[in-house]
Short mmCIF file of C-alpha atoms and ligand atoms in Angstrom, two decimals:
data_model
loop_
_atom_site.label_atom_id
_atom_site.label_comp_id
_atom_site.label_asym_id
_atom_site.label_seq_id
_atom_site.Cartn_x
_atom_site.Cartn_y
_atom_site.Cartn_z
CA MET A 1 15.86 -37.65 -19.15
CA ALA A 2 14.34 -39.29 -16.09
CA GLU A 3 10.83 -38.24 -15.26
CA LEU A 4 10.75 -35.38 -12.76
CA PRO A 5 9.11 -36.31 -9.45
CA PRO A 6 6.27 -34.06 -8.25
CA PRO A 7 7.36 -31.03 -6.19
CA THR A 8 6.56 -30.56 -2.48
CA LEU A 9 4.69 -27.34 -3.08
CA ARG A 10 1.56 -26.77 -5.07
CA LEU A 11 -0.57 -23.81 -6.05
CA ASP A 12 -4.18 -24.91 -6.29
CA ILE A 13 -5.98 -22.77 -8.85
CA ASP A 14 -9.75 -22.99 -8.63
CA ARG A 15 -10.71 -22.67 -12.28
CA GLU A 16 -14.43 -22.66 -11.43
CA ALA A 17 -13.84 -19.67 -9.14
CA LEU A 18 -11.83 -17.90 -11.85
CA ALA A 19 -14.64 -18.38 -14.39
CA HIS A 20 -17.19 -17.34 -11.76
CA ASN A 21 -15.22 -14.16 -11.01
CA TRP A 22 -15.04 -13.18 -14.70
CA ARG A 23 -18.77 -13.81 -15.17
CA THR A 24 -19.53 -11.85 -11.99
CA LEU A 25 -17.40 -8.89 -13.12
CA ASP A 26 -18.98 -9.08 -16.58
CA ARG A 27 -22.45 -8.97 -15.01
CA LEU A 28 -21.45 -6.14 -12.65
CA SER A 29 -20.18 -4.24 -15.71
CA GLY A 30 -23.82 -3.86 -16.79
CA SER A 31 -24.16 -3.05 -20.48
CA ALA A 32 -20.36 -2.98 -20.86
CA ARG A 33 -18.45 -6.20 -21.56
CA ALA A 34 -15.65 -7.29 -19.27
CA GLY A 35 -12.17 -7.95 -20.60
CA ALA A 36 -9.29 -9.34 -18.56
CA ALA A 37 -5.89 -8.02 -17.51
CA VAL A 38 -3.63 -11.05 -18.01
CA LYS A 39 -0.29 -9.25 -17.65
CA ALA A 40 2.42 -10.54 -15.31
CA ASN A 41 1.56 -14.14 -16.24
CA CYS A 42 -2.05 -13.66 -15.10
CA TYR A 43 -0.89 -11.93 -11.92
CA GLY A 44 1.43 -14.83 -11.13
CA LEU A 45 -1.08 -17.66 -11.58
CA GLY A 46 0.01 -18.77 -15.07
CA VAL A 47 -1.26 -17.77 -18.52
CA GLU A 48 -1.63 -21.40 -19.58
CA HIS A 49 -3.91 -22.12 -16.61
CA CYS A 50 -6.01 -18.96 -16.66
CA VAL A 51 -6.37 -17.61 -20.22
CA PRO A 52 -8.21 -20.71 -21.57
CA VAL A 53 -10.63 -20.53 -18.60
CA LEU A 54 -11.30 -16.81 -19.19
CA ARG A 55 -11.73 -17.43 -22.93
CA ASP A 56 -14.17 -20.29 -22.32
CA ALA A 57 -16.10 -18.12 -19.84
CA GLY A 58 -16.66 -15.64 -22.69
CA CYS A 59 -13.85 -13.08 -22.41
CA ARG A 60 -12.75 -11.54 -25.72
CA ASP A 61 -10.43 -8.71 -24.67
CA PHE A 62 -7.07 -9.49 -23.06
CA PHE A 63 -4.50 -6.98 -21.81
CA VAL A 64 -0.79 -7.59 -21.26
CA ALA A 65 1.85 -5.03 -20.29
CA HIS A 66 4.90 -6.18 -22.30
CA TRP A 67 5.43 -7.43 -25.84
CA SER A 68 7.28 -10.39 -24.32
CA GLU A 69 3.97 -11.52 -22.80
CA VAL A 70 2.23 -11.80 -26.19
CA PRO A 71 3.40 -15.24 -27.44
CA ALA A 72 2.06 -17.17 -24.43
CA VAL A 73 -1.33 -15.46 -24.65
CA ILE A 74 -1.86 -15.83 -28.41
CA THR A 75 -1.40 -19.59 -28.17
CA HIS A 76 -4.87 -19.52 -26.56
CA VAL A 77 -6.77 -16.59 -28.09
CA PRO A 78 -6.86 -14.74 -31.43
CA PRO A 79 -4.15 -12.02 -31.61
CA GLU A 80 -6.61 -9.25 -32.42
CA GLN A 81 -8.15 -9.82 -28.96
CA VAL A 82 -4.84 -9.01 -27.25
CA ALA A 83 -3.67 -5.48 -26.40
CA VAL A 84 -0.21 -4.43 -25.19
CA LEU A 85 -0.59 -1.71 -22.57
CA HIS A 86 2.97 -0.36 -22.67
CA GLY A 87 2.69 0.27 -26.40
CA PRO A 88 5.40 0.36 -29.06
CA GLN A 89 8.73 1.71 -27.80
CA SER A 90 10.62 0.90 -31.01
CA ASP A 91 10.20 0.02 -34.70
CA ALA A 92 10.77 -3.60 -33.68
CA ASP A 93 7.74 -3.43 -31.38
CA ALA A 94 5.59 -1.93 -34.13
CA ALA A 95 6.76 -4.59 -36.60
CA PHE A 96 5.98 -7.31 -34.06
CA ALA A 97 2.46 -5.89 -33.57
CA ARG A 98 1.89 -5.88 -37.31
CA GLN A 99 3.24 -9.40 -37.83
CA THR A 100 1.29 -10.95 -34.97
CA GLY A 101 -1.88 -8.85 -35.33
CA VAL A 102 -2.01 -7.85 -31.65
CA ARG A 103 -3.18 -4.31 -30.84
CA PRO A 104 -0.73 -1.74 -29.51
CA VAL A 105 -2.00 0.71 -26.93
CA ILE A 106 -0.69 4.12 -27.96
CA ASP A 107 0.46 5.99 -24.86
CA SER A 108 2.18 9.13 -26.17
CA LEU A 109 2.61 11.39 -29.18
CA ARG A 110 5.93 9.68 -29.83
CA GLN A 111 4.25 6.27 -29.94
CA ALA A 112 1.47 7.65 -32.15
CA ARG A 113 4.06 8.89 -34.68
CA LEU A 114 6.01 5.67 -34.50
CA TRP A 115 2.88 3.61 -35.12
CA SER A 116 1.63 5.83 -37.96
CA GLU A 117 5.04 5.94 -39.67
CA SER A 118 5.31 2.16 -39.51
CA GLY A 119 2.03 1.90 -41.44
CA GLY A 120 -0.64 2.54 -38.81
CA GLY A 121 -3.81 0.51 -38.57
CA GLY A 122 -6.10 -0.44 -35.72
CA CYS A 123 -4.82 0.49 -32.26
CA HIS A 124 -6.03 1.48 -28.82
CA LEU A 125 -5.32 4.85 -27.22
CA MET A 126 -4.58 5.60 -23.55
CA VAL A 127 -5.47 9.06 -22.29
CA ASP A 128 -3.99 10.18 -19.00
CA THR A 129 -6.66 11.72 -16.78
CA GLY A 130 -4.68 12.15 -13.59
CA ILE A 131 -2.65 9.07 -12.70
CA ASN A 132 0.32 10.55 -14.59
CA ARG A 133 1.66 7.22 -15.63
CA LEU A 134 1.10 6.30 -19.28
CA GLY A 135 -1.17 8.06 -21.75
CA ILE A 136 -1.43 11.21 -23.83
CA SER A 137 -2.46 14.36 -21.98
CA ALA A 138 -5.87 15.94 -22.53
CA ALA A 139 -4.18 18.78 -24.44
CA GLU A 140 -2.55 16.33 -26.83
CA ALA A 141 -5.94 14.86 -27.77
CA ALA A 142 -6.35 17.61 -30.39
CA ASP A 143 -3.01 16.84 -32.07
CA PRO A 144 -3.45 15.82 -35.74
CA VAL A 145 -1.29 12.72 -35.28
CA ILE A 146 -3.69 11.53 -32.57
CA ARG A 147 -6.79 12.42 -34.54
CA SER A 148 -5.47 10.45 -37.50
CA LEU A 149 -5.11 7.20 -35.51
CA GLN A 150 -7.54 4.35 -36.15
CA VAL A 151 -8.63 4.05 -32.53
CA GLU A 152 -10.61 0.97 -31.60
CA VAL A 153 -10.76 1.46 -27.83
CA ILE A 154 -10.01 4.76 -26.15
CA MET A 155 -9.09 4.17 -22.52
CA SER A 156 -7.92 5.74 -19.32
CA HIS A 157 -6.96 4.35 -15.92
CA LEU A 158 -8.28 5.30 -12.48
CA ALA A 159 -5.79 6.17 -9.74
CA CYS A 160 -8.04 5.81 -6.68
CA ALA A 161 -10.86 3.44 -7.66
CA ASP A 162 -10.32 1.43 -4.46
CA GLU A 163 -11.13 4.55 -2.40
CA ASP A 164 -14.08 6.92 -2.18
CA SER A 165 -12.12 9.78 -3.66
CA PRO A 166 -13.37 12.84 -5.59
CA MET A 167 -10.61 11.97 -8.03
CA ASN A 168 -12.77 9.16 -9.46
CA ALA A 169 -15.50 11.45 -10.79
CA ALA A 170 -12.90 14.01 -11.90
CA GLN A 171 -11.06 11.38 -13.96
CA ARG A 172 -14.29 10.08 -15.44
CA ASP A 173 -15.30 13.61 -16.55
CA ARG A 174 -11.88 14.29 -18.06
CA PHE A 175 -12.05 10.97 -19.88
CA ASP A 176 -15.49 11.79 -21.27
CA ALA A 177 -14.26 15.16 -22.50
CA ALA A 178 -11.13 13.75 -24.17
CA ALA A 179 -13.11 10.96 -25.84
CA LYS A 180 -15.32 13.58 -27.54
CA LEU A 181 -12.29 14.91 -29.39
CA ILE A 182 -11.03 11.61 -30.79
CA PRO A 183 -12.90 9.26 -33.12
CA HIS A 184 -13.08 5.77 -31.59
CA LYS A 185 -15.18 2.62 -31.59
CA ALA A 186 -15.41 1.95 -27.84
CA LYS A 187 -14.51 3.47 -24.46
CA SER A 188 -12.91 1.76 -21.47
CA LEU A 189 -12.11 3.15 -18.02
CA ALA A 190 -12.74 0.75 -15.15
CA ASN A 191 -10.36 -1.76 -13.55
CA SER A 192 -11.70 -4.22 -10.92
CA ALA A 193 -12.38 -1.54 -8.32
CA GLY A 194 -13.77 0.81 -10.99
CA ILE A 195 -16.46 -1.74 -11.85
CA ALA A 196 -17.75 -1.44 -8.28
CA LEU A 197 -18.03 2.36 -8.66
CA GLY A 198 -21.17 1.81 -10.72
CA PRO A 199 -22.63 2.34 -14.20
CA ASP A 200 -21.14 5.83 -14.66
CA TYR A 201 -17.74 4.18 -14.86
CA HIS A 202 -18.50 1.20 -17.12
CA PHE A 203 -18.61 2.72 -20.64
CA ASP A 204 -18.26 -0.08 -23.26
CA LEU A 205 -15.51 -2.31 -21.91
CA THR A 206 -14.10 -2.92 -18.42
CA ARG A 207 -10.60 -4.23 -17.64
CA PRO A 208 -10.60 -6.23 -14.41
CA GLY A 209 -7.40 -7.89 -13.28
CA LEU A 210 -7.04 -8.31 -9.52
CA SER A 211 -10.61 -9.44 -8.86
CA LEU A 212 -10.50 -12.15 -11.51
CA TYR A 213 -7.83 -13.80 -9.39
CA GLY A 214 -9.66 -13.35 -6.08
CA GLY A 215 -8.71 -9.81 -5.06
CA VAL A 216 -11.28 -7.66 -3.27
CA PRO A 217 -10.24 -4.01 -3.68
CA ARG A 218 -13.60 -2.60 -2.52
CA GLU A 219 -16.11 -3.73 0.08
CA GLU A 220 -18.90 -3.94 -2.56
CA LEU A 221 -17.11 -6.90 -4.15
CA ALA A 222 -16.77 -8.92 -0.92
CA GLY A 223 -19.06 -11.94 -1.01
CA GLN A 224 -19.19 -11.83 -4.83
CA ILE A 225 -15.57 -12.60 -5.66
CA ARG A 226 -14.28 -16.08 -4.84
CA GLN A 227 -10.81 -17.11 -3.73
CA VAL A 228 -8.92 -18.61 -6.69
CA VAL A 229 -5.50 -19.51 -5.40
CA THR A 230 -4.30 -21.56 -2.39
CA PRO A 231 -0.63 -22.38 -1.77
CA ARG A 232 -0.07 -25.84 -0.29
CA ALA A 233 3.14 -27.54 0.80
CA ALA A 234 4.28 -30.88 2.15
CA ILE A 235 5.89 -31.32 5.54
CA ILE A 236 9.39 -32.51 4.62
CA GLN A 237 10.54 -33.18 8.18
CA SER A 238 9.00 -33.24 11.64
CA ARG A 239 10.74 -33.22 15.02
CA THR A 240 10.07 -32.86 18.70
CA ILE A 241 11.80 -29.99 20.49
CA GLU A 242 12.15 -29.35 24.22
CA ALA A 243 11.38 -26.36 26.42
CA GLY A 244 14.08 -23.76 25.85
CA ASP A 245 14.93 -24.92 22.31
CA THR A 246 14.83 -22.26 19.65
CA VAL A 247 13.70 -22.34 16.03
CA GLY A 248 15.17 -20.81 12.92
CA TYR A 249 17.48 -17.94 12.03
CA ASN A 250 18.25 -15.57 14.88
CA ALA A 251 16.46 -17.96 17.24
CA THR A 252 13.43 -15.71 17.48
CA PHE A 253 11.13 -18.48 18.73
CA THR A 254 11.76 -20.32 22.01
CA ALA A 255 9.66 -23.36 22.98
CA GLN A 256 7.91 -23.00 26.34
CA ALA A 257 7.37 -26.78 26.57
CA ARG A 258 8.05 -29.97 24.62
CA MET A 259 6.37 -29.63 21.20
CA ARG A 260 6.16 -31.17 17.75
CA THR A 261 7.18 -29.07 14.79
CA GLY A 262 7.14 -29.55 11.03
CA VAL A 263 9.30 -28.11 8.28
CA VAL A 264 7.40 -26.90 5.22
CA SER A 265 9.25 -26.33 1.97
CA LEU A 266 8.12 -22.80 1.07
CA GLY A 267 10.07 -19.58 1.14
CA TYR A 268 11.00 -16.26 -0.40
CA ALA A 269 11.54 -17.61 -3.90
CA ASP A 270 7.99 -18.93 -3.82
CA GLY A 271 6.68 -15.53 -2.78
CA ILE A 272 6.23 -16.39 0.88
CA LEU A 273 8.07 -13.53 2.56
CA ARG A 274 9.08 -12.87 6.15
CA ALA A 275 5.95 -10.73 6.34
CA TRP A 276 4.13 -14.04 7.00
CA GLY A 277 5.91 -14.42 10.37
CA GLY A 278 3.24 -14.71 13.07
CA ALA A 279 0.66 -16.14 10.66
CA ALA A 280 -0.46 -19.76 10.59
CA PHE A 281 -0.89 -22.62 8.15
CA ALA A 282 -3.99 -24.81 8.28
CA HIS A 283 -4.80 -28.50 8.13
CA ALA A 284 -8.39 -29.75 8.12
CA GLY A 285 -9.59 -26.55 9.75
CA ARG A 286 -6.93 -26.47 12.47
CA SER A 287 -4.42 -23.67 12.78
CA LEU A 288 -0.68 -24.46 12.71
CA PRO A 289 1.24 -21.30 13.70
CA ILE A 290 4.49 -20.34 11.97
CA LEU A 291 7.41 -20.47 14.43
CA GLY A 292 10.26 -17.99 14.05
CA LYS A 293 11.26 -16.47 10.74
CA VAL A 294 10.47 -17.65 7.26
CA SER A 295 13.98 -18.70 6.26
CA MET A 296 14.86 -18.83 2.57
CA ASP A 297 13.23 -22.08 1.42
CA MET A 298 11.68 -23.30 4.65
CA ILE A 299 9.07 -22.47 7.25
CA VAL A 300 8.76 -24.22 10.60
CA ILE A 301 5.24 -24.74 11.95
CA ASP A 302 3.73 -25.90 15.24
CA LEU A 303 2.03 -29.28 14.72
CA GLY A 304 0.45 -29.22 18.18
CA ALA A 305 -3.10 -28.87 16.86
CA ALA A 306 -2.72 -31.76 14.39
CA PRO A 307 -0.88 -34.55 16.22
CA GLU A 308 -1.73 -37.16 13.58
CA ILE A 309 0.09 -35.47 10.68
CA GLY A 310 3.77 -35.60 9.85
CA GLU A 311 6.26 -36.03 7.03
CA GLY A 312 4.59 -36.24 3.64
CA ASP A 313 1.32 -34.67 4.77
CA TRP A 314 0.21 -31.42 3.17
CA VAL A 315 -0.75 -28.15 4.83
CA GLU A 316 -2.21 -25.01 3.28
CA LEU A 317 -1.52 -21.33 3.69
CA PRO A 318 -4.80 -19.42 4.10
CA TYR A 319 -4.71 -17.08 1.11
CA TYR A 320 -8.02 -15.20 1.07
CA LEU A 321 -6.46 -12.06 -0.34
CA PRO A 322 -8.12 -9.29 1.73
CA ASP A 323 -7.25 -11.15 4.96
CA ALA A 324 -3.79 -12.17 3.80
CA ALA A 325 -3.01 -8.55 2.83
CA GLN A 326 -4.11 -7.35 6.25
CA GLN A 327 -2.08 -10.06 7.97
CA THR A 328 1.15 -9.40 6.06
CA ALA A 329 0.88 -5.73 5.07
CA VAL A 330 1.72 -6.92 1.53
CA SER A 331 -0.82 -5.69 -1.05
CA GLN A 332 -3.26 -8.10 -2.69
CA TYR A 333 -1.56 -7.38 -6.04
CA GLU A 334 1.85 -8.24 -4.61
CA LEU A 335 0.58 -11.39 -2.88
CA LEU A 336 -0.46 -12.74 -6.29
CA THR A 337 2.34 -11.58 -8.54
CA ILE A 338 5.19 -12.82 -6.30
CA LEU A 339 4.04 -16.45 -6.32
CA GLY A 340 7.09 -18.26 -7.68
CA HIS A 341 7.87 -20.82 -10.34
CA ARG A 342 8.54 -23.82 -8.13
CA PHE A 343 4.88 -24.46 -7.39
CA ALA A 344 3.15 -27.19 -9.32
CA ARG A 345 0.11 -25.36 -10.68
C1 PLP B 1 -3.44 -3.71 -14.62
C2 PLP B 1 -4.42 -2.85 -15.30
C3 PLP B 1 -5.79 -3.08 -15.17
C4 PLP B 1 -6.36 -4.07 -14.17
O1 PLP B 1 -6.39 -3.46 -12.90
P1 PLP B 1 -6.88 -4.22 -11.59
O2 PLP B 1 -6.80 -3.17 -10.54
O3 PLP B 1 -5.92 -5.34 -11.37
O4 PLP B 1 -8.26 -4.70 -11.83
C5 PLP B 1 -6.64 -2.32 -15.94
N1 PLP B 1 -6.17 -1.37 -16.79
C6 PLP B 1 -4.86 -1.10 -16.91
C7 PLP B 1 -4.41 -0.03 -17.83
C8 PLP B 1 -3.94 -1.82 -16.16
O5 PLP B 1 -2.64 -1.52 -16.26
#
């Protein structure tokens, strides 16, 4: 087949910043070691781009959500370093865990039985301490099927780590109490925000996700976490419109005077939603406001501040996550995980 020409949209991934963020979170984890949540294709950035960087930075504990996410990750790291957070739902899942050597996270009595009956072996155990999502309840910790598991890492997950909530200390205390009942090798509680809650939350292993990729869920992390991802796109057409002309679907923008506009090839499928309406692209430090609605695969921008650029030139979408989340009212998690497949990464 003919060689594919390069696309007109690109996701720049700053690998130095990614490595820096892991090392920073590892250091902030104190005596605990930092792992990495690499589920959802490394929060949308791409396993093949991120996992080798995290591995080379020193990470040895990787967490995915689904079994389907395992093959891509174990091309880069040893299977025993990979844990599947959603755990085994079926005999097929348990068999897959055994054949690959990845660690299931046991999330319920049913999963504990399923894993034991399929032969057992090393696993992790999730204890629910208040988020009421996955995990065995505190009462179930005394169940013989749980006590007979070979638990490597006992873990729980904080519901409100990005807030100053009394729930944080309550969850930590419940976690401590449950861990006393179950033999295990290591304890793990904190996600990115949990790391910033301090040493009482670090235990043996932390599990940052968001902040590896540039997210800042708590003020304490601002200035320490670097931006990793920047969407860029080429101007595929420019035109001059006159006063009174409108732009885009539903004609929501009307030119007040003659102006130059550019069409950028980015849209919903790339993760750039209508929530970006009213924001601006940038070129060499100048702001190029979005005109009208983001429409499917295209965005029209005002080129007034950059008269020298036109078709074929590239512009960037400012994507510092705390600011972008404020601007769009889309969460930092969502801003990462919706980045689409058409970007060259
Ligand atoms: C996704 C996830 C994490 C990472 O959380 P962030 O808030 O992205 O740092 C940690 N632990 C579990 C169980 C998760 O599901």
